[in-house]
Coordinates of C-alpha atoms in Angstrom, one line a residue:
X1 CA -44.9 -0.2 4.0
X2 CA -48.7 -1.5 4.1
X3 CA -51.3 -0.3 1.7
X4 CA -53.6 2.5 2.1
X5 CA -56.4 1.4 3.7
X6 CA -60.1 1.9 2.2
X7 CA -63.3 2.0 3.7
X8 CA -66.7 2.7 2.9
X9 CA -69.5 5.0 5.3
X10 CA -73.0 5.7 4.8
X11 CA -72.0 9.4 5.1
X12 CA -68.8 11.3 4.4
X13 CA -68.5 14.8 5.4
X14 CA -65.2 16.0 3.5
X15 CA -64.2 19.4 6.1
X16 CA -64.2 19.4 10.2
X17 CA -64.8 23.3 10.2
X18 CA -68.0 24.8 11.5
X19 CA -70.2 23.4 8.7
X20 CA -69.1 19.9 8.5
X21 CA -69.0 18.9 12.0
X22 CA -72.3 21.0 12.7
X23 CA -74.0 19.0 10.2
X24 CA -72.3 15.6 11.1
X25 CA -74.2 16.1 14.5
X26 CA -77.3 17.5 12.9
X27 CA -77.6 14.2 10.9
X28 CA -76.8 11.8 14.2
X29 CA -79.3 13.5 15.9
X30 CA -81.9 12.3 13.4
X31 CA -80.8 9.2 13.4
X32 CA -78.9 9.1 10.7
X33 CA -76.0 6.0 11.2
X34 CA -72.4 6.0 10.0
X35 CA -71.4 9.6 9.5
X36 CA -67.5 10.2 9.3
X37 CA -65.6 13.6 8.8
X38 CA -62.7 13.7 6.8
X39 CA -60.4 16.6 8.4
X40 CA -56.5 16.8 8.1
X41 CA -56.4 19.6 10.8
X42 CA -55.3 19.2 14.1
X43 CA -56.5 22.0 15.8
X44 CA -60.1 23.6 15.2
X45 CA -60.8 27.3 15.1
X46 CA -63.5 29.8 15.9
X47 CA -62.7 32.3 12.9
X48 CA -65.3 34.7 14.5
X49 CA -62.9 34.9 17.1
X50 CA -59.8 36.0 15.0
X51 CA -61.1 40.1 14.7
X52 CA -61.3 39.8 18.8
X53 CA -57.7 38.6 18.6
X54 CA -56.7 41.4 16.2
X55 CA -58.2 44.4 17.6
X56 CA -56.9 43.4 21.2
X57 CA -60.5 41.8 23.0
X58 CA -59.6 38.5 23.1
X59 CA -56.9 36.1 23.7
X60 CA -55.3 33.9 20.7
X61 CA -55.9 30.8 23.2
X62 CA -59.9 31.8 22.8
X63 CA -60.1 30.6 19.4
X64 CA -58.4 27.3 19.0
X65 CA -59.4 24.0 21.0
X66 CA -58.5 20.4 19.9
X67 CA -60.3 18.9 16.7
X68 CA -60.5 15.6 18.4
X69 CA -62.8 17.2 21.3
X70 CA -64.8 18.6 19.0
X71 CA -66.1 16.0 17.2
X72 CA -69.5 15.3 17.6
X73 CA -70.4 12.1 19.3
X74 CA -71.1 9.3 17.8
X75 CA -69.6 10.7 14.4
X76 CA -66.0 9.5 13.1
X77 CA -62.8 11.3 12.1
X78 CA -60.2 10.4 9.1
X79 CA -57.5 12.5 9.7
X80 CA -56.6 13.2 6.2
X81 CA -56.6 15.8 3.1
X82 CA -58.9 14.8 0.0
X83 CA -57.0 14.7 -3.0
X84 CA -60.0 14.7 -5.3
X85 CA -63.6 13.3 -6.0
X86 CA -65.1 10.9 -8.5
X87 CA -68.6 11.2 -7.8
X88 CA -69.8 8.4 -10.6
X89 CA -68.2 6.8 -8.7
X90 CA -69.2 7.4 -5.3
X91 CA -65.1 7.9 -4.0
X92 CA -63.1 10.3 -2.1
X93 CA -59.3 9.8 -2.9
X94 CA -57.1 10.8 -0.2
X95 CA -53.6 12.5 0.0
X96 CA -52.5 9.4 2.0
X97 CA -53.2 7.5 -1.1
X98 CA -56.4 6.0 0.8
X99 CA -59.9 5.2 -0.6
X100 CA -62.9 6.4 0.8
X101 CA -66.5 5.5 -0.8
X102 CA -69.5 6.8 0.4
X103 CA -73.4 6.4 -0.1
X104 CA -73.8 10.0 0.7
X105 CA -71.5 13.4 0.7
X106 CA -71.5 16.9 2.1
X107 CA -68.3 18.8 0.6
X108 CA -67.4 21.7 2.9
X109 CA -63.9 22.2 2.9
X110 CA -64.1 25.5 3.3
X111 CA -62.5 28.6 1.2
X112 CA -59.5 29.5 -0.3
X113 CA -57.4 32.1 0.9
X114 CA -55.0 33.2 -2.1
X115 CA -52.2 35.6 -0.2
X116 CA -50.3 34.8 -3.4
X117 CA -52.7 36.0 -5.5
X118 CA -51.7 40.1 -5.1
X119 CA -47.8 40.6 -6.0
X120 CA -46.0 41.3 -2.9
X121 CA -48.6 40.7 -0.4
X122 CA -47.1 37.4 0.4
X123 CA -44.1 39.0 1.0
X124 CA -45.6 41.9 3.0
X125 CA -47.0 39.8 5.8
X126 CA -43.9 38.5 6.4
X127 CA -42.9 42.5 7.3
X128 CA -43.1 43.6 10.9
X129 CA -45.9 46.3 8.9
X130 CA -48.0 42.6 7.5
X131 CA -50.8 41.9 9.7
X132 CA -54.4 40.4 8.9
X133 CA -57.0 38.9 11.0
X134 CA -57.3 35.7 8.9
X135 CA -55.0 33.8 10.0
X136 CA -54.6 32.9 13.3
X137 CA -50.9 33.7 13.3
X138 CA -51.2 37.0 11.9
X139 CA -54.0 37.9 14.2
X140 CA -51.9 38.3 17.1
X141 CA -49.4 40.0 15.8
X142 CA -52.1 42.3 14.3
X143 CA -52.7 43.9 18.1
X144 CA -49.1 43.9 18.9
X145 CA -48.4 46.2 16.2
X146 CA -51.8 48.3 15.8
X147 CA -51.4 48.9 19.6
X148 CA -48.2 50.3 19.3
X149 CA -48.6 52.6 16.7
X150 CA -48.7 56.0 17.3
X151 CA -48.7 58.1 14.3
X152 CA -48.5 57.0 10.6
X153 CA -50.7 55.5 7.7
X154 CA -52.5 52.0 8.6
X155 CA -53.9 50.5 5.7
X156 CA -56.8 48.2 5.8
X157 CA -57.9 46.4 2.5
X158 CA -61.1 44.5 1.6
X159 CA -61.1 42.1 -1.4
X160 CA -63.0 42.1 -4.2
X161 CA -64.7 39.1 -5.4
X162 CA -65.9 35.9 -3.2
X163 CA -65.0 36.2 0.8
X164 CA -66.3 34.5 4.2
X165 CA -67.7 37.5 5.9
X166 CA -66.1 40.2 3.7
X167 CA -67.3 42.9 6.1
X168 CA -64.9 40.9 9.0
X169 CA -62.0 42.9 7.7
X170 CA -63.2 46.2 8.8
X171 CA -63.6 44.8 12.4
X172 CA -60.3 45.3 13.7
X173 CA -60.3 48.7 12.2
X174 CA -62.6 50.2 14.1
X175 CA -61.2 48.1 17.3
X176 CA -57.6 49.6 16.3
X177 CA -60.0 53.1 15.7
X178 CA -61.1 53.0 19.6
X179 CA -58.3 52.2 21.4
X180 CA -56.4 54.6 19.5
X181 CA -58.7 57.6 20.4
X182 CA -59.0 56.5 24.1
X183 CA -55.0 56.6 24.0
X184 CA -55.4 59.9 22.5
X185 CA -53.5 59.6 19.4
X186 CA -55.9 58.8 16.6
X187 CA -55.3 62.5 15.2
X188 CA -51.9 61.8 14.3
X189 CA -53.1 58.7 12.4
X190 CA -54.3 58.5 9.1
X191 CA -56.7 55.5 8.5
X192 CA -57.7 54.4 5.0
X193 CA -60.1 51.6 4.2
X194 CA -59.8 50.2 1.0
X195 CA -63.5 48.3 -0.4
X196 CA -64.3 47.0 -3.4
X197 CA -68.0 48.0 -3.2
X198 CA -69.5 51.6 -3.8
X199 CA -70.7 51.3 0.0
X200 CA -69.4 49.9 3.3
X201 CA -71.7 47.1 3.1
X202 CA -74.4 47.0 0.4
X203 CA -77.8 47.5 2.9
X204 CA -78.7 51.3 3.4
X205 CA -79.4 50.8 7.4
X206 CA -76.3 49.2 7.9
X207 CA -74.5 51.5 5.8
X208 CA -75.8 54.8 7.7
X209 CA -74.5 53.0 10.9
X210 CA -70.6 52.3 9.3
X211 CA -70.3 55.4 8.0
X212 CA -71.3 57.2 11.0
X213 CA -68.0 55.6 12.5
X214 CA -66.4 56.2 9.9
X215 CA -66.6 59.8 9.9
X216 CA -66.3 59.9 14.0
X217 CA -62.9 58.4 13.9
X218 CA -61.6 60.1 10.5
X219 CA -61.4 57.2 8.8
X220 CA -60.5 58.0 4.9
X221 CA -62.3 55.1 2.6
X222 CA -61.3 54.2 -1.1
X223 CA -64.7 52.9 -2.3
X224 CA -65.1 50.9 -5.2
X225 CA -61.1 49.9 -5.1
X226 CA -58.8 46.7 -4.5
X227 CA -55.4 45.9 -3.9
X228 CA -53.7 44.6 -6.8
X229 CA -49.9 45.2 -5.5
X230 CA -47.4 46.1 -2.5
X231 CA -43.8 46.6 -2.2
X232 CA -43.1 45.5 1.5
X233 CA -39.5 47.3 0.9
X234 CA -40.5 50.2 0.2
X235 CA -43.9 49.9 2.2
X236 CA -46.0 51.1 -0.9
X237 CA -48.9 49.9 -2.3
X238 CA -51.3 50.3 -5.6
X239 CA -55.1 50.1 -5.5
X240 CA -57.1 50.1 -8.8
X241 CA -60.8 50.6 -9.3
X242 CA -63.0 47.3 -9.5
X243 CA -64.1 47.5 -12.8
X244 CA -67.2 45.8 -12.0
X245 CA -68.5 48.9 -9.9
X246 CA -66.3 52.0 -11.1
X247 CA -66.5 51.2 -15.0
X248 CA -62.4 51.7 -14.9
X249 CA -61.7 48.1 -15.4
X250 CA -59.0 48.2 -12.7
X251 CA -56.8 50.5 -15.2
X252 CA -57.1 53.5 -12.4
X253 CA -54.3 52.9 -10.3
X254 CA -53.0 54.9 -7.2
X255 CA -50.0 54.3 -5.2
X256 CA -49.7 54.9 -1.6
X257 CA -47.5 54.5 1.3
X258 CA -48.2 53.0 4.5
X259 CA -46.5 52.5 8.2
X260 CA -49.3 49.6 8.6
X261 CA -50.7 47.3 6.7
X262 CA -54.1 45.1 7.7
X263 CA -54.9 43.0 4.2
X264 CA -57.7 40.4 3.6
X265 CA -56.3 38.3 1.0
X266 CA -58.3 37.0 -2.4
X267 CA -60.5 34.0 -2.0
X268 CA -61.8 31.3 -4.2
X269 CA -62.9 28.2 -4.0
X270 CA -60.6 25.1 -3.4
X271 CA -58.1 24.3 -6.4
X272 CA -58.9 20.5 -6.2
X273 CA -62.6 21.1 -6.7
X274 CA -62.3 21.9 -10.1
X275 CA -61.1 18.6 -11.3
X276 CA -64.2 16.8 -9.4
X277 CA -66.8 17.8 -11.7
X278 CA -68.8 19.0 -8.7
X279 CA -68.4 22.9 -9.7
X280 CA -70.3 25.3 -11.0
X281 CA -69.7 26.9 -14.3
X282 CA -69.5 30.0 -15.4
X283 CA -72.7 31.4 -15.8
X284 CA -74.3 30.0 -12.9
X285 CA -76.2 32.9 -10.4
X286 CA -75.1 31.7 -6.8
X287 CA -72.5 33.9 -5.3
X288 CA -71.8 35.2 -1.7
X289 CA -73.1 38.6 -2.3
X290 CA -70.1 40.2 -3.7
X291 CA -69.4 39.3 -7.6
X292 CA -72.0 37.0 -8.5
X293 CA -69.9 34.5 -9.5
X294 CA -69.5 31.0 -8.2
X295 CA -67.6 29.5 -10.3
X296 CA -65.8 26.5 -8.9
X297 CA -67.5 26.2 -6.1
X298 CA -69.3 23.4 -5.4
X299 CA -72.8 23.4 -7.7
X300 CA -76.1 23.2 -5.7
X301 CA -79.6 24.0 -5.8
X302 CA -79.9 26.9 -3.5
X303 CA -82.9 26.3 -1.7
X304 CA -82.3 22.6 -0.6
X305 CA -78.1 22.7 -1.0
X306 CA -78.3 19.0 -3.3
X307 CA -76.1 18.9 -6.0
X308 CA -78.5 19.0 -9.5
X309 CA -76.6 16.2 -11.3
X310 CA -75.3 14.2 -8.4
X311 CA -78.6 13.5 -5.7
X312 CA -76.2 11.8 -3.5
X313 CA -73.7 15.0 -3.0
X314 CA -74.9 18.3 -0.8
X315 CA -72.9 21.0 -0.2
X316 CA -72.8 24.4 2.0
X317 CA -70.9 26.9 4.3
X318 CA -68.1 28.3 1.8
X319 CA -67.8 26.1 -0.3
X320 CA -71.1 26.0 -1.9
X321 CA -72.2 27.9 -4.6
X322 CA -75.0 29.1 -3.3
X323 CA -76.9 32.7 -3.3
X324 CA -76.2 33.9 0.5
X325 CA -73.3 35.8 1.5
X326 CA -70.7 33.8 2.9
X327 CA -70.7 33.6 6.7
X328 CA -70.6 31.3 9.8
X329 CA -73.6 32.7 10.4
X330 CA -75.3 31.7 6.9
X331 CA -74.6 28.0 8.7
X332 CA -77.2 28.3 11.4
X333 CA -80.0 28.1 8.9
X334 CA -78.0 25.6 6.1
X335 CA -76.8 22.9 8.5
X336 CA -80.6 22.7 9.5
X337 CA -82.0 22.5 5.9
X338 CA -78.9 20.1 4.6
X339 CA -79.4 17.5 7.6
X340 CA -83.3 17.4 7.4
X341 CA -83.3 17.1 3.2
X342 CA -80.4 14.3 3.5
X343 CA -81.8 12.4 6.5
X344 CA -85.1 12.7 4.2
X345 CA -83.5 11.1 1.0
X346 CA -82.2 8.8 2.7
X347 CA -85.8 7.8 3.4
X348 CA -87.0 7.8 0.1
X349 CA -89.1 10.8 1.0
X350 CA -89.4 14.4 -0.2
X351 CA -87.2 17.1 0.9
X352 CA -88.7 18.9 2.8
X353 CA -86.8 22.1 4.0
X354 CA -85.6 25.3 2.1
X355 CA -83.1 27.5 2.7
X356 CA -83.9 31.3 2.9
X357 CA -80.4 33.0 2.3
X358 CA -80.6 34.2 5.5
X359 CA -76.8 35.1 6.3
X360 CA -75.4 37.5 9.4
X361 CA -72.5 40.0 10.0
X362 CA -71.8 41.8 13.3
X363 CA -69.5 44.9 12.8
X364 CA -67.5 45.7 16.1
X365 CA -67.4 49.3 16.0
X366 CA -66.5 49.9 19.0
X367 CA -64.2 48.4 21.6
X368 CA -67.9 47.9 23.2
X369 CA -70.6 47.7 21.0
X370 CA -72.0 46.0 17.6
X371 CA -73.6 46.8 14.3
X372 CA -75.7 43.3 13.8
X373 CA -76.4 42.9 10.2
X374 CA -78.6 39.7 9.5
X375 CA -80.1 39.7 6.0
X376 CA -80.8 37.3 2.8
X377 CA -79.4 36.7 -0.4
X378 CA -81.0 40.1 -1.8
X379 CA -79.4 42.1 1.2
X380 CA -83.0 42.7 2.4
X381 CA -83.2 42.9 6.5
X382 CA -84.1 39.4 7.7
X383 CA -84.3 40.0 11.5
X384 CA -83.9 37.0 14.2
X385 CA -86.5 38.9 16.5
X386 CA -89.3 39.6 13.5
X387 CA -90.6 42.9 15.3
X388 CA -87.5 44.2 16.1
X389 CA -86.0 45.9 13.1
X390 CA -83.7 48.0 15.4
X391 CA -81.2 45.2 16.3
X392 CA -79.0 46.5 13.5
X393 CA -78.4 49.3 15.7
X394 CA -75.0 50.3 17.2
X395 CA -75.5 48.1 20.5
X396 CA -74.1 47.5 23.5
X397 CA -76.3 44.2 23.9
X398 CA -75.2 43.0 20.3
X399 CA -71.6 43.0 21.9
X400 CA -71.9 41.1 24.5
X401 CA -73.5 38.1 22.3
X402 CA -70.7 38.9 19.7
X403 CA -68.1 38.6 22.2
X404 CA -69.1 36.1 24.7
X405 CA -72.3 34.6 23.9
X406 CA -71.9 33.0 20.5
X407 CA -68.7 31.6 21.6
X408 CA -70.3 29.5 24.2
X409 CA -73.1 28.7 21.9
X410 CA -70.7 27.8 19.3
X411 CA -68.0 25.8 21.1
X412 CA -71.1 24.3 23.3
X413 CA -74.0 23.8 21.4
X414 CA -73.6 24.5 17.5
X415 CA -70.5 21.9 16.7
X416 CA -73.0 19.7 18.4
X417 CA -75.4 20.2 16.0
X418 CA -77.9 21.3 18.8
X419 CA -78.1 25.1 17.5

């Protein structure tokens, strides 16, 4: 059997997901030479999409297109997994048992998702009741069995703690919400969303929006409260205050049956990260709006995403330790500031862009409309039209670009690093 083969590129973007090929073709577009993604995935997927899939607005096929026609041009592809990083010494150490050394690195493998994490919940999305909008596989099976329900208890759980677009998981609920009440039968379901914050969302206009749905479609919601365990047997589960917002220390505890479950699993950064030396410590202030805690993510400064102790190594999207909330939309803004600041080093000159912690959330509420949130790392408004403060509004026009806008833009123009 031959050896491993090594090589050596001028960058190395480790993670072919919306971040690391967007930047890839940010940085060939300035002129930057010898880029090369590291991606072990065949397929690519638009997560955005997945809460379409769930809630019965979009097609599983809608999501999904070949990595290998997404790549940007001009930008190269190792099909591989990273094992680990030694930054001192400028390597990426694949699973294949390959070499890969680099004079620069943008680490943006993504996040974690830990279904093992809860007892049971594992388990319980192997159930006809186990659905979830993300995963690809569970999405569709997440309609199937929402659309067919006709009376019962559908539980739909938010995690505590670090999550790309936490607010995603209430999107199929109200999707599930609609459809239900256009079918006539949402009175003879009982709907209970279970968040780990003391609001829907943590900003007061979006918040007055949410609940307003809530409360039209009866929806029951456990603030300040996670899943810690289910029973797929006996369709039971226990939620326990978040200790961090409810002073209970997750000791309160409260069992509860369901005929549905919809879960978001915990998320965290990569394992492998930790053993790179890249990661932030304990301690350390960036965090995705939820917990304030980034540890093991990937250390950077926050305003120009460069590593503090490695000026060769970048990081963003999930990954990153930064002070946004976690987002694909947080990338629109990040991919811009990493390519410019690199392409700048490179250069030997100063950065010269700064990230504003803009991030973005659209809620579908409706089976036609959208609550857009866009805001910064303080959960303060931070419109895309300046003057027009109303765009958080329920919206019929926010829908349209949710559902069929941004996809183009996305599959089209932002992979390209053109948006």
């Amino acid at each position: 059997m031959p050896a491993p083969q090594s090589a050596h590129h001028n960058v190395v973007v480790i993670g072919g997901g919306n971040a690391g090929l967007s930047v890839a073709g940010r940085l060939r577009r300035y002129g930057v030479s010898d880029v090369t993604v590291i991606e072990p995935r065949e397929n690519h997927l638009y997560q955005p999409m997945f809460s379409h899939i769930a809630g019965g607005t979009a097609a599983p096929g809608m999501a999904v297109r070949r990595q290998a026609s997404v790549i940007p041009r001009g930008v190269g592809w190792i099909r591989d997994r990273v094992e680990t990083i030694a930054p001192d010494t400028n390597t990426v150490m694949l699973e294949s048992g390959a070499r890969v050394t680099n004079g620069q690195l943008v680490v943006c493998p993504g996040i974690q998702k830990n279904w093992n994490a809860v007892p049971g919940l594992a388990d319980a999305m192997a159930t006809p009741q186990g659905v979830s909008n993300y995963e690809l596989e569970y999405a569709p099976k997440a309609w199937q069995v929402l659309s067919s329900t006709r009376s019962g208890t559908v539980v739909f759980t938010q995690p505590a703690g670090p999550a790309t677009c936490a607010g995603a998981a209430q999107k199929p609920m109200y999707l599930a919400c609609d459809y239900w009440r256009e079918q006539g039968v949402l009175a003879d379901i009982r709907v209970v969303l279970v968040v780990s914050s003391p609001t829907l969302f943590g900003m007061p206009m979006i918040d007055r929006e949410l609940e307003r749905k809530v409360a039209e479609y009866g929806i029951e919601v456990q603030y300040s409260s996670e899943l810690v365990e289910v029973d797929a047997q006996a369709k039971t589960l226990v939620i326990a205050g978040v200790g961090a917002y409810s002073g209970s220390g997750g000791v309160s505890r409260r069992s509860l049956s369901y005929d549905v479950l919809h879960a978001v699993p915990p998320q965290s950064a990569p394992d492998w990260i930790a053993s790179t030396g890249l990661a932030a410590e304990a301690g350390n202030d960036g965090n995705d709006g939820n917990d304030g805690d980034a540890t093991g993510f990937v250390d950077v400064d926050p305003l120009t995403l460069r590593h503090p102790r490695y000026p060769n190594v970048w990081s963003l999207g999930d990954a990153a330790a930064t002070t946004n909330s976690k987002s694909g939309g947080a990338l629109r803004q990040q991919t811009l500031v990493l390519a410019k600041n690199l392409a700048a080093a490179l250069a030997g000159k100063p950065l010269p862009e700064r990230y504003n912690g803009y991030s973005v959330c659209p809620f579908t509420v409706s089976r036609s409309s959208v609550v857009f949130a866009e805001f910064d790392d303080r959960y303060q408004p931070k419109p895309t039209i300046p003057f027009w403060r109303g765009l958080a509004k329920e919206r019929r026009l926010t829908w349209v670009a949710d559902r069929y806008v941004l996809p183009w833009v996305y599959w089209n123009l932002i992979l390209k690093g053109r948006a």
